[in-house]
PDB file of C-alpha atoms and ligand atoms in Angstrom:
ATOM      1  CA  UNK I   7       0.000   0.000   0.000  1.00  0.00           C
ATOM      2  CA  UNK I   8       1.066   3.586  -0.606  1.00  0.00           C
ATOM      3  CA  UNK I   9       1.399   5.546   2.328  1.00  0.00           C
ATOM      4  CA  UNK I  10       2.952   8.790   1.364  1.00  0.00           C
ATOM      5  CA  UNK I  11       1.892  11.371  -1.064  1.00  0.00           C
ATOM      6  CA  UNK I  12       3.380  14.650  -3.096  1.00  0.00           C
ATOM      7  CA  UNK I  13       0.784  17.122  -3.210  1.00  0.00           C
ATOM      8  CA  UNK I  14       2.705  19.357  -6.011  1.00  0.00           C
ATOM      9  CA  UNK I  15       1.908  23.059  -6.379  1.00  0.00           C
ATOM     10  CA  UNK I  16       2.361  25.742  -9.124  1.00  0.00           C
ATOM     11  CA  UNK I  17       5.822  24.847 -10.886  1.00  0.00           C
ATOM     12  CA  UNK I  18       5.493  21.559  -9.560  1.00  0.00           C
ATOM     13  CA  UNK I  19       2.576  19.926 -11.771  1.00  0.00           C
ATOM     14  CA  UNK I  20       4.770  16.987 -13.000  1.00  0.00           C
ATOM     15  CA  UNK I  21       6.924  15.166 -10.194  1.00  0.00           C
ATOM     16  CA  UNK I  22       9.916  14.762 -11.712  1.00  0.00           C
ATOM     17  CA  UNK I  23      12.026  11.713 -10.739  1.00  0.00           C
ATOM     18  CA  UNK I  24       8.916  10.142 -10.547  1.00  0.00           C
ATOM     19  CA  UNK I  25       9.022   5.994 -12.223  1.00  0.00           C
ATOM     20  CA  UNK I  26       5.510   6.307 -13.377  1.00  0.00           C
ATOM     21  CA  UNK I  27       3.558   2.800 -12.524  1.00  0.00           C
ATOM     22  CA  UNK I  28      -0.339   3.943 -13.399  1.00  0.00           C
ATOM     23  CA  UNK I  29      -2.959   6.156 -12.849  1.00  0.00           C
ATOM     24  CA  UNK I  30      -6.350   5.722 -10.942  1.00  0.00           C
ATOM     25  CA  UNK I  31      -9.242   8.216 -11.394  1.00  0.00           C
ATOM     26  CA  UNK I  32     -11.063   8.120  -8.158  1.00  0.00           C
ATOM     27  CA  UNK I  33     -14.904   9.797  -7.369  1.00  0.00           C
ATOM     28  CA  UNK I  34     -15.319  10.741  -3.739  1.00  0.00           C
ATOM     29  CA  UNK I  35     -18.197  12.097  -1.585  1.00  0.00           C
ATOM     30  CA  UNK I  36     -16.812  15.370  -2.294  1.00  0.00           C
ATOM     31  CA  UNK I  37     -16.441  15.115  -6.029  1.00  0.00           C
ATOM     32  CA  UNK I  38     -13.229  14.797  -7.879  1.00  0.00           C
ATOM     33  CA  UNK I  39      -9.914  15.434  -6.788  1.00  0.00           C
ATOM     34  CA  UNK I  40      -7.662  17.714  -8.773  1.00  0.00           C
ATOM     35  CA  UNK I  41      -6.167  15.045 -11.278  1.00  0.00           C
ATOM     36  CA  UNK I  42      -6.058  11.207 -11.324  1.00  0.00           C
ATOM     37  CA  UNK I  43      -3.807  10.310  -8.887  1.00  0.00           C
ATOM     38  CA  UNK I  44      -0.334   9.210  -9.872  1.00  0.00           C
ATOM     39  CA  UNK I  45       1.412   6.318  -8.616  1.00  0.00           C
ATOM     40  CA  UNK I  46       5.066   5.224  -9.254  1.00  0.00           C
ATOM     41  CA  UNK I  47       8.517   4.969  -7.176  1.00  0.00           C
ATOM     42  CA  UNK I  48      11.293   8.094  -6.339  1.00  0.00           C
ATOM     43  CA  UNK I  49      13.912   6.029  -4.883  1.00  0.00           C
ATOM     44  CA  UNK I  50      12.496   2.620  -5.075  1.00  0.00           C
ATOM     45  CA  UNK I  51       9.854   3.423  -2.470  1.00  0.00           C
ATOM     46  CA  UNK I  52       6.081   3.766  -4.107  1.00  0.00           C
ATOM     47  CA  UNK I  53       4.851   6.973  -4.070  1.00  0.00           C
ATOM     48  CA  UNK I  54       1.454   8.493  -5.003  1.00  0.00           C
ATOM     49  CA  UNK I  55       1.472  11.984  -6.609  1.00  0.00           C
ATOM     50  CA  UNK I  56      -1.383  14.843  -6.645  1.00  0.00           C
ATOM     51  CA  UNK I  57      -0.699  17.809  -8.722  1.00  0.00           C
ATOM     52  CA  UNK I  58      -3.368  20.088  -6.944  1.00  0.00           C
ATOM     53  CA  UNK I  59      -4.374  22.598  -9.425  1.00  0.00           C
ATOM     54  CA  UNK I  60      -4.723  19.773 -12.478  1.00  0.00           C
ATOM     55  CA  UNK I  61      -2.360  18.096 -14.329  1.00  0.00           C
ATOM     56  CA  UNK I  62      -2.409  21.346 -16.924  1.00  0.00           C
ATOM     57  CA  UNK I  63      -2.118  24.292 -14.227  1.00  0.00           C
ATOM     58  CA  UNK I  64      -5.790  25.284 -15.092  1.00  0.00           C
ATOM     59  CA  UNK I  65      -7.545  25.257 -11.448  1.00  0.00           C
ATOM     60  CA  UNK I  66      -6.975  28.706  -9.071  1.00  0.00           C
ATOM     61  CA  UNK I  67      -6.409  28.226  -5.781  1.00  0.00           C
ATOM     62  CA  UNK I  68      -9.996  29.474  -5.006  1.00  0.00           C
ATOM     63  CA  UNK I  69     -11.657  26.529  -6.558  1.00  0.00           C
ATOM     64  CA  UNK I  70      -9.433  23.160  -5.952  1.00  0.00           C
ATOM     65  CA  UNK I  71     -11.381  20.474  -4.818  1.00  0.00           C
ATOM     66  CA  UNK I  72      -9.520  20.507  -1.390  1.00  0.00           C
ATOM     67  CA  UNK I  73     -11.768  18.015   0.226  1.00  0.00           C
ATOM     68  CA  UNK I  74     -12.236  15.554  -2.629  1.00  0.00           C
ATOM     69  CA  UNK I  75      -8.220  15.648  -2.601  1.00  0.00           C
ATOM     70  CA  UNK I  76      -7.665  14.514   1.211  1.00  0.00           C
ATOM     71  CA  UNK I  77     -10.394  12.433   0.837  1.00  0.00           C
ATOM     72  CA  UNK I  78      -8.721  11.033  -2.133  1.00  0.00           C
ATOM     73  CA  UNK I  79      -5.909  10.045  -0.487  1.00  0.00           C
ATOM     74  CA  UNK I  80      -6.969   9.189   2.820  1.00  0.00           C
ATOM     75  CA  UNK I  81      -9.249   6.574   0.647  1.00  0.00           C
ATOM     76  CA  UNK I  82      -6.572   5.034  -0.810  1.00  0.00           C
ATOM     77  CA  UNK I  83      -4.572   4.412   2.906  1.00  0.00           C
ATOM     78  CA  UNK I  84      -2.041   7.284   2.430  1.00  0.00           C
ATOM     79  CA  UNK I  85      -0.658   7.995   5.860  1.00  0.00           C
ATOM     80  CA  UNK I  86       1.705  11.075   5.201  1.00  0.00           C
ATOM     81  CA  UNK I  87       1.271  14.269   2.627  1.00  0.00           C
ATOM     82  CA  UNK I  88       4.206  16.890   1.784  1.00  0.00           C
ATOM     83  CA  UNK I  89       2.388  19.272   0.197  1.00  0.00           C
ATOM     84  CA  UNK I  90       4.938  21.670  -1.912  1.00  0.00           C
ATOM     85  CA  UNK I  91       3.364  25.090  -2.842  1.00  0.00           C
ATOM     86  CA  UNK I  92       5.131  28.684  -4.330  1.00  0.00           C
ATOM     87  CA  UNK I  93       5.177  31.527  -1.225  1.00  0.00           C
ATOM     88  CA  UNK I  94       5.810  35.266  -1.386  1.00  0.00           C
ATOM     89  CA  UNK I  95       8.249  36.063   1.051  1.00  0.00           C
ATOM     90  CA  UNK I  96       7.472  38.821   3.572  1.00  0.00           C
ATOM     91  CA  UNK I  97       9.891  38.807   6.668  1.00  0.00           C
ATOM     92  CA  UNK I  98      13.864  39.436   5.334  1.00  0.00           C
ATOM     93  CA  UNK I  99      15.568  35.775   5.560  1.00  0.00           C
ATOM     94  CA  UNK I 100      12.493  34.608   2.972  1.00  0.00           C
ATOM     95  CA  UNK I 101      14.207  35.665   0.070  1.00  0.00           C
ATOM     96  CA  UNK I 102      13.043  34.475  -3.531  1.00  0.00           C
ATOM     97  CA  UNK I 103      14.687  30.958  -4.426  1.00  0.00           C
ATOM     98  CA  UNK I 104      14.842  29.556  -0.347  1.00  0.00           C
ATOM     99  CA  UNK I 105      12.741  26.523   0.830  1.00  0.00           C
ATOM    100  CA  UNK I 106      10.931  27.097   3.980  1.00  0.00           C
ATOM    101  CA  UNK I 107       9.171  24.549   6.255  1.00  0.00           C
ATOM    102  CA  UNK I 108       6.522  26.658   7.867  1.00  0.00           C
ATOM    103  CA  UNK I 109       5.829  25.717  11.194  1.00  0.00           C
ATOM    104  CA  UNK I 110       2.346  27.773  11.602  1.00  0.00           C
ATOM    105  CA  UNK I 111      -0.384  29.164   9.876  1.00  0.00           C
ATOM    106  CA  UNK I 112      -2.936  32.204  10.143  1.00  0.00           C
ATOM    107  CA  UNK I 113      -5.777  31.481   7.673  1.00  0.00           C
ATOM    108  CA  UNK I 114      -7.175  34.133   5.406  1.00  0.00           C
ATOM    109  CA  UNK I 115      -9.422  32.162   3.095  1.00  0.00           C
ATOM    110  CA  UNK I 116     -12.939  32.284   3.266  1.00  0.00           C
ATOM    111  CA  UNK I 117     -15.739  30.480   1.628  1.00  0.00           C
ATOM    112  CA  UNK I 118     -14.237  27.779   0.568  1.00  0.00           C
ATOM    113  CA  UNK I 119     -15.414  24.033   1.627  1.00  0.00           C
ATOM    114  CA  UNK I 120     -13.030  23.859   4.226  1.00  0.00           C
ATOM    115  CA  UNK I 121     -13.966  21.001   6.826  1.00  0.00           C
ATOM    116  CA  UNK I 122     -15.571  17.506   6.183  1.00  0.00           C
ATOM    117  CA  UNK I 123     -18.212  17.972   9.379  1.00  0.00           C
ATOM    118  CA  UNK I 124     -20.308  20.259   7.582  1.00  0.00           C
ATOM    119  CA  UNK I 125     -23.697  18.929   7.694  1.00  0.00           C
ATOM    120  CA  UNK I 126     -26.594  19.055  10.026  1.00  0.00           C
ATOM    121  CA  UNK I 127     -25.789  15.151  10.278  1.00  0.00           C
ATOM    122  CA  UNK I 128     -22.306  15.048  10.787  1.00  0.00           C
ATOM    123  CA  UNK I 129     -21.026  15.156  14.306  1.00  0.00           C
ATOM    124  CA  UNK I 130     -19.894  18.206  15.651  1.00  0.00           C
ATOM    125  CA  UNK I 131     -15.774  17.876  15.893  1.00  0.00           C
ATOM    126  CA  UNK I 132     -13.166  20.452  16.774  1.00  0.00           C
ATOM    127  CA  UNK I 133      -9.737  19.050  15.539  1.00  0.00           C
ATOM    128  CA  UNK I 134      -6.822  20.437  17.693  1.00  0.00           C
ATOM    129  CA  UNK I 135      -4.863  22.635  15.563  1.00  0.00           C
ATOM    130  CA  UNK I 136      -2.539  23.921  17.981  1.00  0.00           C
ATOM    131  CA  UNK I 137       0.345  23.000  15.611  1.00  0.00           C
ATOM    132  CA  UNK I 138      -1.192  22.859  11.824  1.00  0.00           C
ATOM    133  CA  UNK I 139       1.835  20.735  10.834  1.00  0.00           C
ATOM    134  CA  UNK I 140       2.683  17.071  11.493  1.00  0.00           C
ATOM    135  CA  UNK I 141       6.296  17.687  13.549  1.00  0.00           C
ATOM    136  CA  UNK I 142       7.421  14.188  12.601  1.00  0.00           C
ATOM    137  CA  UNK I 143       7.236  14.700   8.772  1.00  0.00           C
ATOM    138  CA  UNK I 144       8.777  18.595   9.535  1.00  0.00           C
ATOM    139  CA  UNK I 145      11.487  16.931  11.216  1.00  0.00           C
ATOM    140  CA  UNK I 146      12.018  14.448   8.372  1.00  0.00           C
ATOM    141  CA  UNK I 147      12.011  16.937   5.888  1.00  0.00           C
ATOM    142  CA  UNK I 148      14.735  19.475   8.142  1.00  0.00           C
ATOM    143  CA  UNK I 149      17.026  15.884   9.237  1.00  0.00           C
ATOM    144  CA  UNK I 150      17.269  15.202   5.103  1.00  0.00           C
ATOM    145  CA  UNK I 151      18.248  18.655   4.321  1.00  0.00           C
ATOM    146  CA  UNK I 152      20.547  18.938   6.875  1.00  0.00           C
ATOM    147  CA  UNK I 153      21.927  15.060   5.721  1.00  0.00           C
ATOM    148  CA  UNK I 154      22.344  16.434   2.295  1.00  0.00           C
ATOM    149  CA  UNK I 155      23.428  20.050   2.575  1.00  0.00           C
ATOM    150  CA  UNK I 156      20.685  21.419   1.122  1.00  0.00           C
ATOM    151  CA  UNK I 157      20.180  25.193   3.086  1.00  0.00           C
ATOM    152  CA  UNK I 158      16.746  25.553   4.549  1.00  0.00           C
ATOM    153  CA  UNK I 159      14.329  27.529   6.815  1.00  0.00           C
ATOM    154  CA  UNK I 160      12.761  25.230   9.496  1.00  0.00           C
ATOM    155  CA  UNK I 161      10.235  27.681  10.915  1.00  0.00           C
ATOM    156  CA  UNK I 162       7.877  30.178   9.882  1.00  0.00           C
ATOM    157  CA  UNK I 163       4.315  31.426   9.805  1.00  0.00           C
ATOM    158  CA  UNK I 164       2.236  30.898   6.510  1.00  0.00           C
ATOM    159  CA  UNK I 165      -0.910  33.294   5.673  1.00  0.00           C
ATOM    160  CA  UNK I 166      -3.054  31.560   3.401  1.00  0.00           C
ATOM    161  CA  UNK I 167      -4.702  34.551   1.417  1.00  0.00           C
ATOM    162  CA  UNK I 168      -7.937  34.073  -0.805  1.00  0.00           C
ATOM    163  CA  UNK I 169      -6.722  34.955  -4.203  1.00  0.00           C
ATOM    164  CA  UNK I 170      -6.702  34.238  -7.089  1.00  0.00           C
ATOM    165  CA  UNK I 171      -5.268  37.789  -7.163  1.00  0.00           C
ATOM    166  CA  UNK I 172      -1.517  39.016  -5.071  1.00  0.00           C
ATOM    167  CA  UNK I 173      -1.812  41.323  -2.290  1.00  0.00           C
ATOM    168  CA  UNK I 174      -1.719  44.734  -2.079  1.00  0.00           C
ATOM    169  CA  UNK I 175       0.670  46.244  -0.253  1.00  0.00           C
ATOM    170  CA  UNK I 176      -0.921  47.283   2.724  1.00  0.00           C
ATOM    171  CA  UNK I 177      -2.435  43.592   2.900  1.00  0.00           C
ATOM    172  CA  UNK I 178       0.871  42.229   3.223  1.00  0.00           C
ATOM    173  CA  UNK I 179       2.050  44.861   6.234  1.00  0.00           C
ATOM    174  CA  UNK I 180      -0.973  43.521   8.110  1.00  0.00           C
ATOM    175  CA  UNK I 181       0.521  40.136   7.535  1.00  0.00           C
ATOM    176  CA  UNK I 182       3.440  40.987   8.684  1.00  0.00           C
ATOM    177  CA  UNK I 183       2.066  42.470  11.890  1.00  0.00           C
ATOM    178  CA  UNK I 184       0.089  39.817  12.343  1.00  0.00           C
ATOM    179  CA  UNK I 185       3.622  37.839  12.329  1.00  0.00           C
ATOM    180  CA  UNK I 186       3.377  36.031   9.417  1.00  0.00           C
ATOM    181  CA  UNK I 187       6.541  35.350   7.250  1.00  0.00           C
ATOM    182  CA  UNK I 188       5.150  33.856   3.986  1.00  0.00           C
ATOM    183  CA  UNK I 189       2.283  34.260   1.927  1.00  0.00           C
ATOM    184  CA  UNK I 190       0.527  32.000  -0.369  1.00  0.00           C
ATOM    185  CA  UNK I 191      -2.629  30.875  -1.592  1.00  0.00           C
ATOM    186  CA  UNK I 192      -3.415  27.008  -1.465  1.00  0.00           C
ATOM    187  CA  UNK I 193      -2.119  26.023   2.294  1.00  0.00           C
ATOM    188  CA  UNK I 194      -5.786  26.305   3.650  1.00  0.00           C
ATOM    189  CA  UNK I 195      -8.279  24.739   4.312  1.00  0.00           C
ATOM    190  CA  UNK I 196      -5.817  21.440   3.021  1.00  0.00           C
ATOM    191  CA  UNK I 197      -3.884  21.534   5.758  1.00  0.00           C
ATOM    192  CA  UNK I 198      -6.912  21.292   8.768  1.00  0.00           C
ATOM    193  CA  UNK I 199      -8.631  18.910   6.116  1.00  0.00           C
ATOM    194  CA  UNK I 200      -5.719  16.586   6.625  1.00  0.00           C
ATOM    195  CA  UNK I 201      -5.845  17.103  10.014  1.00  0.00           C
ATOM    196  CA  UNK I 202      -9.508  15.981  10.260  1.00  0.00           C
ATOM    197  CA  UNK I 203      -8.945  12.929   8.837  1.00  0.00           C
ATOM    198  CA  UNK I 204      -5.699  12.117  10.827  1.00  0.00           C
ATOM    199  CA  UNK I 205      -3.223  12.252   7.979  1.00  0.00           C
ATOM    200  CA  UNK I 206       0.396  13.300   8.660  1.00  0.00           C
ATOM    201  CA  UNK I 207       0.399  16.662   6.909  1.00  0.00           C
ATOM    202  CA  UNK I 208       3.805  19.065   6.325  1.00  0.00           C
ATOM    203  CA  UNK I 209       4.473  21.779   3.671  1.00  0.00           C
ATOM    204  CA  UNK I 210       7.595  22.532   1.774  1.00  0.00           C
ATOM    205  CA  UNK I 211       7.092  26.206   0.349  1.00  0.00           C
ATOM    206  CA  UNK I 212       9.578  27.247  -2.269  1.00  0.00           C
ATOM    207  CA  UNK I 213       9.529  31.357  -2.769  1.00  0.00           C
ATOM    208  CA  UNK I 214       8.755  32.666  -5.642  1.00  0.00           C
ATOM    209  CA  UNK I 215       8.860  36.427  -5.002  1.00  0.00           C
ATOM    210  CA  UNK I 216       9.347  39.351  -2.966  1.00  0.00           C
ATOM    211  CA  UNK I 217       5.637  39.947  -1.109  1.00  0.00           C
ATOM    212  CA  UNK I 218       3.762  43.028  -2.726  1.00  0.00           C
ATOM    213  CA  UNK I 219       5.835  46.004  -1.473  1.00  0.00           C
ATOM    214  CA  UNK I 220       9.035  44.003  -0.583  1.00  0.00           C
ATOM    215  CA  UNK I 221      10.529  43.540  -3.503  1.00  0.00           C
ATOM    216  CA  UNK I 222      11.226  46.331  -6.255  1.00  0.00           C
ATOM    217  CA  UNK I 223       8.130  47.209  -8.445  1.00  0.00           C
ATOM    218  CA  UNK I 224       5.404  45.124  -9.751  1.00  0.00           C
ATOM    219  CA  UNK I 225       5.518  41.392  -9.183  1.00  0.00           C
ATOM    220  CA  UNK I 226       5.095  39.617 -12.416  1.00  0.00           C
ATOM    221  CA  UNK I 227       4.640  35.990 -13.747  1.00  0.00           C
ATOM    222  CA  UNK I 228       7.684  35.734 -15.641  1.00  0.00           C
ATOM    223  CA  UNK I 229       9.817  36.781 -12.658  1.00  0.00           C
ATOM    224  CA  UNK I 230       7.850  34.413 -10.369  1.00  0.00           C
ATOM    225  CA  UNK I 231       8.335  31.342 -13.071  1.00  0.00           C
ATOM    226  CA  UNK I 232      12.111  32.038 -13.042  1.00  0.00           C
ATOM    227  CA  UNK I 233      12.622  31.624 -10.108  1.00  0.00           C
ATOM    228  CA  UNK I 234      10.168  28.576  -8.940  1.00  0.00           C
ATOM    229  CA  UNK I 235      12.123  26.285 -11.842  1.00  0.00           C
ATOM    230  CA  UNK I 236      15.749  27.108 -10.436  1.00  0.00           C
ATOM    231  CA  UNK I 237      14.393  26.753  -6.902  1.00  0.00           C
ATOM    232  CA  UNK I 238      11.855  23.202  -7.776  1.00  0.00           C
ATOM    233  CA  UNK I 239      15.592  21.365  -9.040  1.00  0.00           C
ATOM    234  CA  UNK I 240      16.839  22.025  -5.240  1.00  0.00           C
ATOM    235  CA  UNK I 241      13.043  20.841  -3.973  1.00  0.00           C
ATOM    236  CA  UNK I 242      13.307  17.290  -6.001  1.00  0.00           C
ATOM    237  CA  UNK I 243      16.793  15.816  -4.407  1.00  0.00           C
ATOM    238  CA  UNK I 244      15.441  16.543  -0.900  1.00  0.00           C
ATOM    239  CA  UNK I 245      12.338  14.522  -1.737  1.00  0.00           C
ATOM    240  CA  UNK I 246      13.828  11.851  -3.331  1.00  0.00           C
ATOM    241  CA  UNK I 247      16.521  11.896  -0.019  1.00  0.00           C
ATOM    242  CA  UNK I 248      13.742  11.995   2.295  1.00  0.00           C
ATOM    243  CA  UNK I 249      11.941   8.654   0.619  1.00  0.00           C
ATOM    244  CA  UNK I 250      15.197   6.807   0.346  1.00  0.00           C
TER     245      UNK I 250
HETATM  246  N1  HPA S  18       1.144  35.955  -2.647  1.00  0.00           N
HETATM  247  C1  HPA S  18       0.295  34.903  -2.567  1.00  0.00           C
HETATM  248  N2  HPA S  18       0.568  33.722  -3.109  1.00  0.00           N
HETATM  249  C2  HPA S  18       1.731  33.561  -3.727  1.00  0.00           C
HETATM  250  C3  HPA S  18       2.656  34.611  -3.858  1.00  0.00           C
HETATM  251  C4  HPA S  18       2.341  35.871  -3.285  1.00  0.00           C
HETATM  252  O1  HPA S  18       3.111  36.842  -3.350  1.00  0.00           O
HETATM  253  N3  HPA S  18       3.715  34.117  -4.562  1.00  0.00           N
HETATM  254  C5  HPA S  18       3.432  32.819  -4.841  1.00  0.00           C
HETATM  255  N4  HPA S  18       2.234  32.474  -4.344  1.00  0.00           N
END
């Protein structure tokens, strides 16, 4: 059985490294996950791969099928997710091009479907969410970068913003006061979704860009491209380290 997934973000829709086995298209209560989900081995150990906004980059953050994902792989018996997503960086050591294990998270999403204990039926649960990550699979992810000299930030607070559009300026001082580090758009509600259904959930954010008002000028898509591929060929050898 598969027990560990790759949830890949934008600039990571194709896991590369990946020995493709097959697909499976799977249906859940929730609808359908992103894409079929990919199986095959980094390493020799079997893997299961989700790219989260569709195998061609066409879903916005706003309308994944978050639950239908988790569900997804919960269904399957996945035990453990690293979910890798592009960040702006707001506080000074998240420069463009660094990986980042965030460590919290201060949710600014709203109406999306964002728990699984929605309905008049379902039983009223309050999942602790004290820490939003697993600390296991952080600690996995920090031991393998440390075992393979690959430079990393092991600690820092995530806002998940609403998008699809960047921030304004004054949006990400707030942030910032609010003591957040990094910015992105996808990290909730999967995170507390995994949590709900007991998965071992950890993100490994790779920074794109400056924050709105960080960096110099506008931010742009080109600029943010750049630098996700450079920074994705540092983000594969700690994966395939970690599942050795
Ligand atoms: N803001 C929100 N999400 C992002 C950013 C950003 O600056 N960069 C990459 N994802």
């Amino acid at each position: 059985m598969v027990d560990i997934a790759i949830i890949g973000g934008s600039g990571f829709d194709q896991m590369g490294g990946l020995e493709f086995s097959h697909s499976e298209s799977i249906i859940t209560p929730y609808g359908e996950p992103s894409a079929p989900l990919n199986y095959g081995t980094i390493n020799g150990r079997e893997i299961v791969f989700l790219p989260r906004h569709g195998p061609a980059h066409s879903i916005a953050p706003h309308r994944i099928n978050y639950r239908a994902n988790i569900h997804a792989l919960k269904h399957i018996g996945v035990k453990k997710i690293i979910a890798v997503a592009a960040v702006g960086g707001i506080t000074p050591q998240m420069h463009p091009g660094a990986l980042v294990i965030p460590d919290q998270i201060v949710d600014y999403t709203w109406a999306r479907k964002h728990t699984f204990f929605e309905d008049e039926s379902d039983p009223v649960v309050h999942i602790d969410f004290t820490w939003p990550y697993c600390e296991l699979l952080r600690r996995q992810l920090i031991d393998t970068a440390v075992r393979i000299n690959q430079p990393l930030i092991s600690q820092a607070t995530y806002a998940a913003t609403q998008g699809p559009r960047l921030e304004s300026g004054a949006e990400i001082i707030r942030l910032e006061r609010d003591g957040c580090d990094l910015v992105g758009m996808t990290g909730m509600p999967e995170a507390a979704l995994a949590r709900e259904l007991e998965l071992c959930y950890a993100s490994c954010c790779v920074v794109a860009n400056w924050a709105a008002g960080k960096g110099e000028g506008e931010i742009s898509m080109e600029q943010i491209e750049a630098v996700l591929s450079g920074a994705m060929e540092k983000l594969r050898p700690l994966l395939a380290a970690l599942l050795q």
